[in-house]
mmCIF file of C-alpha atoms and ligand atoms in Angstrom:
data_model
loop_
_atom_site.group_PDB
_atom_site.id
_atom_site.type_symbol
_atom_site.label_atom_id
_atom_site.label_comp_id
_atom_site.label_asym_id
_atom_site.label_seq_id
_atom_site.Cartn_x
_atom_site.Cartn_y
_atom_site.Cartn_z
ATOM 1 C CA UNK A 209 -0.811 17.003 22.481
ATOM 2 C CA UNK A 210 2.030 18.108 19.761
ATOM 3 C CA UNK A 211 0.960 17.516 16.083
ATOM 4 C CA UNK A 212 2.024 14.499 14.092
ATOM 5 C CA UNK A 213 5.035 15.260 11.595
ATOM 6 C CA UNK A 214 4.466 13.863 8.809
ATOM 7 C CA UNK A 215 7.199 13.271 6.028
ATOM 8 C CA UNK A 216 5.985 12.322 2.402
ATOM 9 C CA UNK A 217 9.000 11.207 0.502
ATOM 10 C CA UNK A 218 8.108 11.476 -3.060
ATOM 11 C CA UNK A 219 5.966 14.291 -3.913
ATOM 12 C CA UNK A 220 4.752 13.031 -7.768
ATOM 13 C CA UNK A 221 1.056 12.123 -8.480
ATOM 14 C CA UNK A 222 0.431 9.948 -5.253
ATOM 15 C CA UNK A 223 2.543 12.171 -3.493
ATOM 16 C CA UNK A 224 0.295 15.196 -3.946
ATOM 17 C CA UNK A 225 -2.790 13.239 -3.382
ATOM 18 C CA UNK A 226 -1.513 12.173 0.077
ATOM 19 C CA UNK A 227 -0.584 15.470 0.978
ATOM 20 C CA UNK A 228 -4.310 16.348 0.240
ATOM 21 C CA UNK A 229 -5.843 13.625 2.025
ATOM 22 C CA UNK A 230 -3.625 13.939 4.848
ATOM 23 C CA UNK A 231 -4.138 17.990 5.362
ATOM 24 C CA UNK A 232 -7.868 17.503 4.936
ATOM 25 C CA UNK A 233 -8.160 15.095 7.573
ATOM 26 C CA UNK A 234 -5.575 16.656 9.713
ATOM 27 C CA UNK A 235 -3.654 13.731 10.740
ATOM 28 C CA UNK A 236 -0.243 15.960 11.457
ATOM 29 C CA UNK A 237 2.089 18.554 9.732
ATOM 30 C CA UNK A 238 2.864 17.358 6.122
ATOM 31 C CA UNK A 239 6.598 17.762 4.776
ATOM 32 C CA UNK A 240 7.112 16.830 1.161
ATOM 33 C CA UNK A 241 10.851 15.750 0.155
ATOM 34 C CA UNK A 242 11.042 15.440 -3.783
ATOM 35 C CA UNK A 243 14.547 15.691 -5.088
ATOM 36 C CA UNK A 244 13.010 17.556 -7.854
ATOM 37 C CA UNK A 245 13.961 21.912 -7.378
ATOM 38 C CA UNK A 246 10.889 23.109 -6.463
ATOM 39 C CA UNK A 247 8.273 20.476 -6.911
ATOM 40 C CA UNK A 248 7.699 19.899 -3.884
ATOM 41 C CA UNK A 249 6.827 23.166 -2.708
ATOM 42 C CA UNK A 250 5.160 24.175 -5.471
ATOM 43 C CA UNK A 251 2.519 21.381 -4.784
ATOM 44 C CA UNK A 252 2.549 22.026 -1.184
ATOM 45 C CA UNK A 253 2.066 25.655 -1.589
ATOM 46 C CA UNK A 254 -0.992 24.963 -3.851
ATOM 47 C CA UNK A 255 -2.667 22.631 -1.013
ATOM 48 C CA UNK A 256 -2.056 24.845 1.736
ATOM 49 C CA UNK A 257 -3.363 27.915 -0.084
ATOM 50 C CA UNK A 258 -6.980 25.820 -0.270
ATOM 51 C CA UNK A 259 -6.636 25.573 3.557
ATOM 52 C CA UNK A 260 -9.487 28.364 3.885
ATOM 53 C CA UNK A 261 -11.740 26.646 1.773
ATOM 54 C CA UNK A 262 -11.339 22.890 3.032
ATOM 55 C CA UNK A 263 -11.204 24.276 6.956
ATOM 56 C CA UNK A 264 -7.896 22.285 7.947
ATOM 57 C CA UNK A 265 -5.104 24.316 9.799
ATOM 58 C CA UNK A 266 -1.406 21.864 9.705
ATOM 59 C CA UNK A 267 1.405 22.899 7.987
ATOM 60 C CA UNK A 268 1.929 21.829 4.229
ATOM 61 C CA UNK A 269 4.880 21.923 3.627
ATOM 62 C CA UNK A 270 7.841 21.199 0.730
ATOM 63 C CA UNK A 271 11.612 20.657 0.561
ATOM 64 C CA UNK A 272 14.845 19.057 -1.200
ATOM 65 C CA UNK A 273 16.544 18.375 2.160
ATOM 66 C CA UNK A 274 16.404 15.612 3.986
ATOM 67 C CA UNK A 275 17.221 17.980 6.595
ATOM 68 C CA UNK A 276 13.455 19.078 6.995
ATOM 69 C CA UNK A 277 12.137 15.644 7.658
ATOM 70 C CA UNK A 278 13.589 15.491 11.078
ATOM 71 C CA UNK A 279 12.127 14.015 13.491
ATOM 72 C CA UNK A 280 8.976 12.720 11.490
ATOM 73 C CA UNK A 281 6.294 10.459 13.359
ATOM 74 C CA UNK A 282 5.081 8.740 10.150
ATOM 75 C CA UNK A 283 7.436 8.547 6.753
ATOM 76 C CA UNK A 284 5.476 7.947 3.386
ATOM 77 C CA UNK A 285 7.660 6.638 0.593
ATOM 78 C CA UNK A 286 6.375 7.014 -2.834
ATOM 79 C CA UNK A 287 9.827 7.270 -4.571
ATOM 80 C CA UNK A 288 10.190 5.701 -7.345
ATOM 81 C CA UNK A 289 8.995 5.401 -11.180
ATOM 82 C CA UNK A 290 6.085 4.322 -12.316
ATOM 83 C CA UNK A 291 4.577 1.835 -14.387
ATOM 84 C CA UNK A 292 4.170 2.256 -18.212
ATOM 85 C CA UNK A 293 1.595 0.445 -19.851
ATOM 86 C CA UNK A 294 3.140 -3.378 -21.388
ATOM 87 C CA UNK A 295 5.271 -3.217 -18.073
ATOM 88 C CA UNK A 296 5.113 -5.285 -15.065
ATOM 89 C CA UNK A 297 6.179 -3.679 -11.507
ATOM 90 C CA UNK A 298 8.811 -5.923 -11.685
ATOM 91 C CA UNK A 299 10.453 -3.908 -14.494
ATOM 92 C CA UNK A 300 10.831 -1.258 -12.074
ATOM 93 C CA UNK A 301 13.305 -3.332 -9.846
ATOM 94 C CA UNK A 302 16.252 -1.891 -10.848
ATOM 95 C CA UNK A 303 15.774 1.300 -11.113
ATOM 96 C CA UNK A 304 13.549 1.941 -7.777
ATOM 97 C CA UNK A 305 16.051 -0.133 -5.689
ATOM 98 C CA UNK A 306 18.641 2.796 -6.497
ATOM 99 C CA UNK A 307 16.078 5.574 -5.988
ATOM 100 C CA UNK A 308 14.873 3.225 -2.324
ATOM 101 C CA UNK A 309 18.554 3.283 -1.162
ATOM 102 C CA UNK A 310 19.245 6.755 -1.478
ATOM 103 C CA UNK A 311 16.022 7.226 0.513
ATOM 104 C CA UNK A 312 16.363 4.770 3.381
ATOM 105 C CA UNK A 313 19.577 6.474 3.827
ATOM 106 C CA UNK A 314 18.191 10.214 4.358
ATOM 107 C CA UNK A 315 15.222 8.719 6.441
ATOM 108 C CA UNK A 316 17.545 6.747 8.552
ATOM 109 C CA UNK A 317 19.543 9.234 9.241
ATOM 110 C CA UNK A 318 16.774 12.130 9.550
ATOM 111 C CA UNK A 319 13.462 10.590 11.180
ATOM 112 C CA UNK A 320 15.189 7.215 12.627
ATOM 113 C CA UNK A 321 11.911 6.631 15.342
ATOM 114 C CA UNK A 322 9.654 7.074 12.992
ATOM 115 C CA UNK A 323 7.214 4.470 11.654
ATOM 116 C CA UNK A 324 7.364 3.957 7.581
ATOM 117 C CA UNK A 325 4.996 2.570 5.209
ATOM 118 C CA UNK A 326 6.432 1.957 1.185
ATOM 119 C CA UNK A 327 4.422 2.458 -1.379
ATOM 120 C CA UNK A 328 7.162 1.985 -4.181
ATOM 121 C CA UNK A 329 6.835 -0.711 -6.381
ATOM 122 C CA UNK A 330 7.837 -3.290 -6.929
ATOM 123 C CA UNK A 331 6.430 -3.421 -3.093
ATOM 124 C CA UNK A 332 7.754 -6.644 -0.923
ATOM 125 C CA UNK A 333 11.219 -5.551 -2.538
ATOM 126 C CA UNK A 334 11.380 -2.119 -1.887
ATOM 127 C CA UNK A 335 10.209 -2.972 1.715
ATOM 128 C CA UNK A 336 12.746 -5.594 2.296
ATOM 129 C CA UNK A 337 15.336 -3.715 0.935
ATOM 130 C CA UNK A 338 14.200 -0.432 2.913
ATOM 131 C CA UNK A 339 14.158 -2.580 6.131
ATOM 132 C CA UNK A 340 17.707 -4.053 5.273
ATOM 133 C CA UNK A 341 18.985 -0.752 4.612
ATOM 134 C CA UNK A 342 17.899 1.295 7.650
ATOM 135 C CA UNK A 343 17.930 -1.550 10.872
ATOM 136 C CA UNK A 344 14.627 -0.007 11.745
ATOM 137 C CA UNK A 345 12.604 -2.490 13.471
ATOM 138 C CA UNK A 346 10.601 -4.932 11.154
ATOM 139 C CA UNK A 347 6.978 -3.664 13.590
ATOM 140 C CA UNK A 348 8.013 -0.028 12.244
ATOM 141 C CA UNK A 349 7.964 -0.805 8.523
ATOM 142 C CA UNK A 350 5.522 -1.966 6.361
ATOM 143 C CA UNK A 351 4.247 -1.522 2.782
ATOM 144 C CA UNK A 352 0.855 -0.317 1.589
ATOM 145 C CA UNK A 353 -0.817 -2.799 -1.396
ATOM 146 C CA UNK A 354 -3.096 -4.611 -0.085
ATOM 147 C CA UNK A 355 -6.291 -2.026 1.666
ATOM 148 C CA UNK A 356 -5.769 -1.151 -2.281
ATOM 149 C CA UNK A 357 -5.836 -4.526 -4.021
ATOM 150 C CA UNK A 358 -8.892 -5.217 -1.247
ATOM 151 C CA UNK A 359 -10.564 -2.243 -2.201
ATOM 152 C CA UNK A 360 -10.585 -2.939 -5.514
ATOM 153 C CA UNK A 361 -11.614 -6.795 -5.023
ATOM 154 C CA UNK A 362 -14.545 -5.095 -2.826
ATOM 155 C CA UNK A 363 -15.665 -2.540 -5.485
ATOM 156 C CA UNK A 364 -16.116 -4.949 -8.400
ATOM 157 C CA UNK A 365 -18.327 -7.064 -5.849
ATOM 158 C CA UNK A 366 -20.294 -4.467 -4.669
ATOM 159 C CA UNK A 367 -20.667 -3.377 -8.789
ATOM 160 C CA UNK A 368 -21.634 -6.927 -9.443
ATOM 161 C CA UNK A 369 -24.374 -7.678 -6.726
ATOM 162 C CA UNK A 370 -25.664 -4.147 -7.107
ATOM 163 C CA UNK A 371 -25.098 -3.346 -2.965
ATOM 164 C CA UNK A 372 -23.305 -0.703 -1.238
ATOM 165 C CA UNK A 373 -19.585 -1.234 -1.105
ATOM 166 C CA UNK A 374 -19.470 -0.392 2.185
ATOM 167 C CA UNK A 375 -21.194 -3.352 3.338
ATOM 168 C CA UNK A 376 -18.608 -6.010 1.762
ATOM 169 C CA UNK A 377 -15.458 -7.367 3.198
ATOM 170 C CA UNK A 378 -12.701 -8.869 1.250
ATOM 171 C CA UNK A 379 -9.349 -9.315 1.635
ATOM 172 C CA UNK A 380 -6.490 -9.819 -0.975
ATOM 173 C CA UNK A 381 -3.142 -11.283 0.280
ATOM 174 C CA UNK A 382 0.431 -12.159 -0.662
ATOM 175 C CA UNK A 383 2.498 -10.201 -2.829
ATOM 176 C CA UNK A 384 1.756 -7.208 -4.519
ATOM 177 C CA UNK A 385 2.014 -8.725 -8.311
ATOM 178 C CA UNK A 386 0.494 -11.059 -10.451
ATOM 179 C CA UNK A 387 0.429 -13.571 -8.231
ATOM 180 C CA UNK A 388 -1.705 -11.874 -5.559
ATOM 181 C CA UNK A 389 -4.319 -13.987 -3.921
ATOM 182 C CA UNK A 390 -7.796 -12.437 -3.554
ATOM 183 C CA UNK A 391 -9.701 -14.566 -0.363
ATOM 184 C CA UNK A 392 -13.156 -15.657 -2.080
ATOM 185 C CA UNK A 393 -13.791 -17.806 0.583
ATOM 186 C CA UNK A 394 -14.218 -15.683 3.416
ATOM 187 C CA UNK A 395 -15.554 -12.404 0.794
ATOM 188 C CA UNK A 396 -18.666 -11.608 2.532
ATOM 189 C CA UNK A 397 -21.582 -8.509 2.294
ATOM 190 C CA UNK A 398 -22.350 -8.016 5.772
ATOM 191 C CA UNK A 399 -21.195 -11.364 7.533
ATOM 192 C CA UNK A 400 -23.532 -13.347 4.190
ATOM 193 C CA UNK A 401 -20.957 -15.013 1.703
ATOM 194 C CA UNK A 402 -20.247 -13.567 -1.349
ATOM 195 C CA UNK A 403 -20.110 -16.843 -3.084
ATOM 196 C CA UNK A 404 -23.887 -17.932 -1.772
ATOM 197 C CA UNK A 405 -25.237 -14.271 -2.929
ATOM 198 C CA UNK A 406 -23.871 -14.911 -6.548
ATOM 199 C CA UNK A 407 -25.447 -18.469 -6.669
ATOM 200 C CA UNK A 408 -28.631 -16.967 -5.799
ATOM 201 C CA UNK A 409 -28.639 -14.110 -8.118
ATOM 202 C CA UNK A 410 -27.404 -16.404 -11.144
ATOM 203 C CA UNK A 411 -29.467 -19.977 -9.978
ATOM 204 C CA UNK A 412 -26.397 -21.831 -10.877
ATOM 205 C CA UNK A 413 -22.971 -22.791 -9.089
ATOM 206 C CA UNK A 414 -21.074 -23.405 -12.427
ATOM 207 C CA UNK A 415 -22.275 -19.369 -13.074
ATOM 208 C CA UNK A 416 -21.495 -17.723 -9.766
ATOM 209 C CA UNK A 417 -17.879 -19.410 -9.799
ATOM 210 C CA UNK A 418 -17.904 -18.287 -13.534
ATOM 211 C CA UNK A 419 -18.675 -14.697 -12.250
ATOM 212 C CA UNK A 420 -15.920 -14.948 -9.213
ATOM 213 C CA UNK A 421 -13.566 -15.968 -11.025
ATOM 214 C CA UNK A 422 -13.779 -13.270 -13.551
ATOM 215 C CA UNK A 423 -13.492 -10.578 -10.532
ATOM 216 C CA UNK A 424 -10.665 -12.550 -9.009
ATOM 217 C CA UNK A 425 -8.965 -11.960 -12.339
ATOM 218 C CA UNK A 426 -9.713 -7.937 -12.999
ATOM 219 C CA UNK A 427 -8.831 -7.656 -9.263
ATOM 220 C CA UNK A 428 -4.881 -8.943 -10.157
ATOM 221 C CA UNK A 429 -5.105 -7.064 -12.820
ATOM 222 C CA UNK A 430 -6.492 -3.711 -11.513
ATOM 223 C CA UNK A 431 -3.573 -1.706 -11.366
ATOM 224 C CA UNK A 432 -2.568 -2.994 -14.994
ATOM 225 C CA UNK A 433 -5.880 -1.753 -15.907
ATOM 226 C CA UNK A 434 -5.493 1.734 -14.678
ATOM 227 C CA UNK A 435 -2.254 1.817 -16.326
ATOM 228 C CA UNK A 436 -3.677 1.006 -20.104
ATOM 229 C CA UNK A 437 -5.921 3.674 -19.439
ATOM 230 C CA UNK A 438 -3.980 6.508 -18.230
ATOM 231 C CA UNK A 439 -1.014 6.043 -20.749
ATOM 232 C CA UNK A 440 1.669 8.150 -18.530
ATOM 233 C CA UNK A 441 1.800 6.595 -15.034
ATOM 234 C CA UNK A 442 -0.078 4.286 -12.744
ATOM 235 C CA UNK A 443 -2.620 4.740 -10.347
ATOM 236 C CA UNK A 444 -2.654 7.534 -7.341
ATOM 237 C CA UNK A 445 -5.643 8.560 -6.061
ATOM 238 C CA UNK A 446 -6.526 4.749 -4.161
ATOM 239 C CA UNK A 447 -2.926 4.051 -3.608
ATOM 240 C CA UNK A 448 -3.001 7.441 -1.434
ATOM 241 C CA UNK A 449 -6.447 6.780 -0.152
ATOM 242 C CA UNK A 450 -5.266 3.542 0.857
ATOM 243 C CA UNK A 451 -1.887 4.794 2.475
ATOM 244 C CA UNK A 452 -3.737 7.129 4.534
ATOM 245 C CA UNK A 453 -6.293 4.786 6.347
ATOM 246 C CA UNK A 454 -3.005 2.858 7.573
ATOM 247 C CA UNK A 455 -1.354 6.743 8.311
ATOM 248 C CA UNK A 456 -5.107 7.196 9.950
ATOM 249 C CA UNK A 457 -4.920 3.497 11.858
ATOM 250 C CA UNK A 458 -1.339 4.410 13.162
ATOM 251 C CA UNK A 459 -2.007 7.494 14.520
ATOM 252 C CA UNK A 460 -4.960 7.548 16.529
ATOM 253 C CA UNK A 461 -3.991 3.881 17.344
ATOM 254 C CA UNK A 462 -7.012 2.042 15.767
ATOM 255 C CA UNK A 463 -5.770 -1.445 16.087
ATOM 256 C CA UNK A 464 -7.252 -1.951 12.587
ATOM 257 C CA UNK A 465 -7.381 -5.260 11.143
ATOM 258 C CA UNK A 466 -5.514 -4.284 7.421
ATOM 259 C CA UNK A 467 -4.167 -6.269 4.903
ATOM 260 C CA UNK A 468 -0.520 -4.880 4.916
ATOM 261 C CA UNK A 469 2.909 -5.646 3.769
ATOM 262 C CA UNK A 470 4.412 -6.791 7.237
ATOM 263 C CA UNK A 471 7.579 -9.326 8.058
ATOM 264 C CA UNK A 472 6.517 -12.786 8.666
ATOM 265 C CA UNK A 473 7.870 -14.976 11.520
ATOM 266 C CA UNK A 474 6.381 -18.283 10.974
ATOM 267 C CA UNK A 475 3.160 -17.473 10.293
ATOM 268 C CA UNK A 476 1.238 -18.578 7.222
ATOM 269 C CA UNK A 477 4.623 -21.124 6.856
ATOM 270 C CA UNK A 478 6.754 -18.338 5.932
ATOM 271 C CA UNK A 479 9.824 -16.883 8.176
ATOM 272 C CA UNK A 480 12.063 -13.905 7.130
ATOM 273 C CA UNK A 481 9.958 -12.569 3.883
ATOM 274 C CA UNK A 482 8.083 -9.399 4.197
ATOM 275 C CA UNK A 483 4.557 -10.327 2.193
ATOM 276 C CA UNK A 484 0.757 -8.974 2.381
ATOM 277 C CA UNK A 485 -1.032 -10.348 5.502
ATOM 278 C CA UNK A 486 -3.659 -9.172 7.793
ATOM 279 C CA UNK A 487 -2.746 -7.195 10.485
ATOM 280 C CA UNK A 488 -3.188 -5.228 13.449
ATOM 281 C CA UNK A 489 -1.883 -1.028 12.665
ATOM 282 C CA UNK A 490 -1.646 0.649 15.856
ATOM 283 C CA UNK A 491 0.496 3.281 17.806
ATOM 284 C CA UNK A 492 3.746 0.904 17.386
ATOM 285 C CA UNK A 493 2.791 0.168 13.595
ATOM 286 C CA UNK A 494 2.018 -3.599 13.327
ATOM 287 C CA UNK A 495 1.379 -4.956 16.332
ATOM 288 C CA UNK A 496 0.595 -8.496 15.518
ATOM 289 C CA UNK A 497 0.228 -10.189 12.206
ATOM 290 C CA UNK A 498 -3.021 -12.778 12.385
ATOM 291 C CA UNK A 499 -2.550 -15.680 10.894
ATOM 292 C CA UNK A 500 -5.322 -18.229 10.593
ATOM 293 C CA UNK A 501 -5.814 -20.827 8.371
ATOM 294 C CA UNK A 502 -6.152 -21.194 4.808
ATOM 295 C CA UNK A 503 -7.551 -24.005 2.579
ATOM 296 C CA UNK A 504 -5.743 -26.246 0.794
ATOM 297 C CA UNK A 505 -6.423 -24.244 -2.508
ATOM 298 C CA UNK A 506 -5.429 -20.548 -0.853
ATOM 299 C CA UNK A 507 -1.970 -21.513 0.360
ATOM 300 C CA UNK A 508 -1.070 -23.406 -2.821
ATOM 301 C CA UNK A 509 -1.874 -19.630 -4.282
ATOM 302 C CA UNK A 510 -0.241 -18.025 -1.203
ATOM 303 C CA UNK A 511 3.038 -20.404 -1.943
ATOM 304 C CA UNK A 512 2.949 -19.392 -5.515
ATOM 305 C CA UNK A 513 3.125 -15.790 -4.728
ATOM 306 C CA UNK A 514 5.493 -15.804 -1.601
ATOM 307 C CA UNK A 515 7.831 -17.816 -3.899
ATOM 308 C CA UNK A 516 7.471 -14.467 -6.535
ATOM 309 C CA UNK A 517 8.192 -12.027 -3.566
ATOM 310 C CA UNK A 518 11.835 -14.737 -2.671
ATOM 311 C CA UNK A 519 12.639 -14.508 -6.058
ATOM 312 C CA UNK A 520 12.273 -10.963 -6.608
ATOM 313 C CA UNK A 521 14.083 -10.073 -3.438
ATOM 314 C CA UNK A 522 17.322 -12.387 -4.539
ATOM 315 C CA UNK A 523 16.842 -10.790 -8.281
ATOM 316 C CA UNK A 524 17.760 -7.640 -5.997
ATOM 317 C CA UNK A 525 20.294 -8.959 -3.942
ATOM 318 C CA UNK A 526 21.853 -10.524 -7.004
ATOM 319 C CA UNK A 527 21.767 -6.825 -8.814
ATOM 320 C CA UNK A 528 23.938 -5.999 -5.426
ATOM 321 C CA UNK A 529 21.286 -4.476 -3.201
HETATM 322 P P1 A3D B 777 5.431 9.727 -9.832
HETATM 323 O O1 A3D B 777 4.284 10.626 -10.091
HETATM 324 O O2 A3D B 777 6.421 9.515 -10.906
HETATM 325 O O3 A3D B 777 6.163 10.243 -8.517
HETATM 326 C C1 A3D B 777 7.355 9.718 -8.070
HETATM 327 C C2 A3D B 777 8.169 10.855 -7.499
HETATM 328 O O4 A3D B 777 9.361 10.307 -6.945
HETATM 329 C C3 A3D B 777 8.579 11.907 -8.534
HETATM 330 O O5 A3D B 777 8.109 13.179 -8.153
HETATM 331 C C4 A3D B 777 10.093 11.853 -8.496
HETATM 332 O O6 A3D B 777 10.721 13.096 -8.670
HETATM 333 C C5 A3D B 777 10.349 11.306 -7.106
HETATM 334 N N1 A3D B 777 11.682 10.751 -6.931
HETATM 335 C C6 A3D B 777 12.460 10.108 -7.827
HETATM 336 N N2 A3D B 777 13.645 9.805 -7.263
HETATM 337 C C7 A3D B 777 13.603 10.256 -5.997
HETATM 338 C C8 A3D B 777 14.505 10.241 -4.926
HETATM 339 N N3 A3D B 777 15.720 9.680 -5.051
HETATM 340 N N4 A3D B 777 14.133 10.811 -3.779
HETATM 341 C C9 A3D B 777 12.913 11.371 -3.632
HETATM 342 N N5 A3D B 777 12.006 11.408 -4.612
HETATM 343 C C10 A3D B 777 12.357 10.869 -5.773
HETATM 344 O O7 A3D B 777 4.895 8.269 -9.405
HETATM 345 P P2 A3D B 777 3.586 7.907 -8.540
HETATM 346 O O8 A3D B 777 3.454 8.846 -7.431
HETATM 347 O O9 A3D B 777 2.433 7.684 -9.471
HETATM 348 O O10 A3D B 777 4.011 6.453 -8.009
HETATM 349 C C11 A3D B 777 5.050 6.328 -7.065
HETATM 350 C C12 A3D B 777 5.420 4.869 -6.843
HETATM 351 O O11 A3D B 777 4.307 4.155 -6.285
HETATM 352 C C13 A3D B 777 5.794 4.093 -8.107
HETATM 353 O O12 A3D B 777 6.917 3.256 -7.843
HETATM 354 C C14 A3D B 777 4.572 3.255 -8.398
HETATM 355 O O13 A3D B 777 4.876 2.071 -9.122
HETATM 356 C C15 A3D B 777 4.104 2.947 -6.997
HETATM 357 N N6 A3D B 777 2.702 2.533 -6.890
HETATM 358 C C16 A3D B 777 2.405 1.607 -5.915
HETATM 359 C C17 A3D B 777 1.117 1.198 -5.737
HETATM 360 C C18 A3D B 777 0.804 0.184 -4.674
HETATM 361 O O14 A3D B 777 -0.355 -0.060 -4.405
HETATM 362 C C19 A3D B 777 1.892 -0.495 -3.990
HETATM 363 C C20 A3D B 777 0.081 1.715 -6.532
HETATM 364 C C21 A3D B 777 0.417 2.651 -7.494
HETATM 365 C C22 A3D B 777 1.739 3.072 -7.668
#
């Protein structure tokens, strides 16, 4: 079987953790385009050179032209600026969609079979717009945010009811912004509800909700959080972790069940937006979105944020993108 080729557009701080993650698991050959002289390579040469020590044997590899990305199974896009702290990823709309256009272009002319995830922000936009931009098949592009924003949900329960994080499941949907809706209902430690674990620990309904609630609200605010800390960019090690269990799902054709960015078609009431859902990531890239239902209370918050990701997207058509 040949190796994966794997193209990492973007080769800044998540960049370079992706690079790592993906050499050390040896998912496929790594080629990082930065349109920075030299980055790229410089990074890559640095990885590669700890090949020895790690044990992995793909290529690491780093370039300015597009040229080198041919033929790429998987395309990573982190492109784009960052947040600083006091901004929103909205802020970044304008200046992102320019950076996201330039790259759909090289990626549609250089790897056009291969199956993309974004990881720009602001996400649902630069999705849509990198969609819009290349034809590619809705299946073969997606957007990484939420195995991050579920992540984090998960940690700060696992923190809270002092058990392994391994053991819970929770899922955080819609857009990746404010608005994001973390699922409480179905948040569970091994199969027992979250919600029935925190009543028991705290003897008092009013308490656990108290408690929830609190975690909903650090979980929307996670990446914010990260932001006010590290003063000069946003976060990058679990956006890359989180990038590569989808690269990891495509490739050996998992069939994981992942909250990703993925087009919708009528499910969860919502038909030609691209907005975090569950999904199925396999050998095609997502297979099937699965909708099921939500509470009265969940879509009212799913609503809310789908009608963020619309009026994003037509802030970007209106700037002419
Ligand atoms: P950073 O370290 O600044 O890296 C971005 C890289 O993009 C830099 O090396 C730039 O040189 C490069 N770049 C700029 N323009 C182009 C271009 N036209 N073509 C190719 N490369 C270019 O940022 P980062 O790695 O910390 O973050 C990257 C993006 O991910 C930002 O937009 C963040 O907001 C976003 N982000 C998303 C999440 C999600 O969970 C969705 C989480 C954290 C960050």
């Amino acid at each position: 079987m040949n190796r994966k080729k794997i193209a990492l557009i973007g080769g800044g701080q998540i960049g370079g953790v992706l690079a790592q993650l993906i050499a050390r698991r040896q998912l496929g050959d790594v080629m990082m385009y930065d349109i920075v002289e030299d980055l790229p390579q410089g990074k890559t040469l640095d990885i590669a050179e700890a090949s020895r020590i790690d044990g992995f044997d793909v290529k690491v590899q780093g370039t300015n032209d597009y040229k080198d990305i041919d033929g790429a199974d998987l395309v990573i896009i982190t492109a784009g600026l960052p947040r600083k702290p006091g901004m929103s990823r909205d802020d970044l709309l304008t200046t992102n969609a320019k950076i996201m256009k330039s790259v759909a272009e090289g990626v549609k002319e250089h790897a056009p079979d291969a199956i993309v995830i974004i990881i720009s922000n602001p996400l649902d936009a630069m999705v849509t717009l990198f969609q819009k931009i290349t034809g590619f098949p809705h299946n073969r592009v997606m957007g990484q945010a939420g195995v991050l924003d579920s992540s984090r949900f998960s940690t700060f329960i696992a923190w809270e009811l002092g058990v392994s994080v391994k053991d819970v499941n929770a899922m955080v949907l819609g857009g990746h912004g404010d608005t994001m809706v973390p699922i409480v209902r179905y948040a569970n430690v091994n199969g027992i509800p979250v919600m029935e674990l925190l009543e028991r620990k705290y003897g008092d309904k009013a308490k656990a909700q108290e408690v929830m609630d609190a975690m909903v609200q650090r979980t929307k605010k996670a990446g914010g959080e990260v932001v006010a800390l590290l003063k000069t960019g946003s976060a990058f090690y679990s956006p890359a972790s989180a990038a590569t269990a989808m690269a990891e799902a495509i490739i050996y054709d998992e069939k994981r069940l992942l909250p990703v960015c993925a087009y919708l078609q009528g499910e969860f009431g919502v038909d030609g937006y691209y907005v975090g859902v569950p999904a199925v990531l396999g050998a095609t890239g997502v297979e099937k979105v699965i909708d099921f239902e939500l509470d009265e209370t969940e879509q009212a918050a799913f609503d809310n944020s789908v009608n963020a990701v619309k009026k994003l997207v037509a802030d970007m058509e209106r700037l002419g993108f």
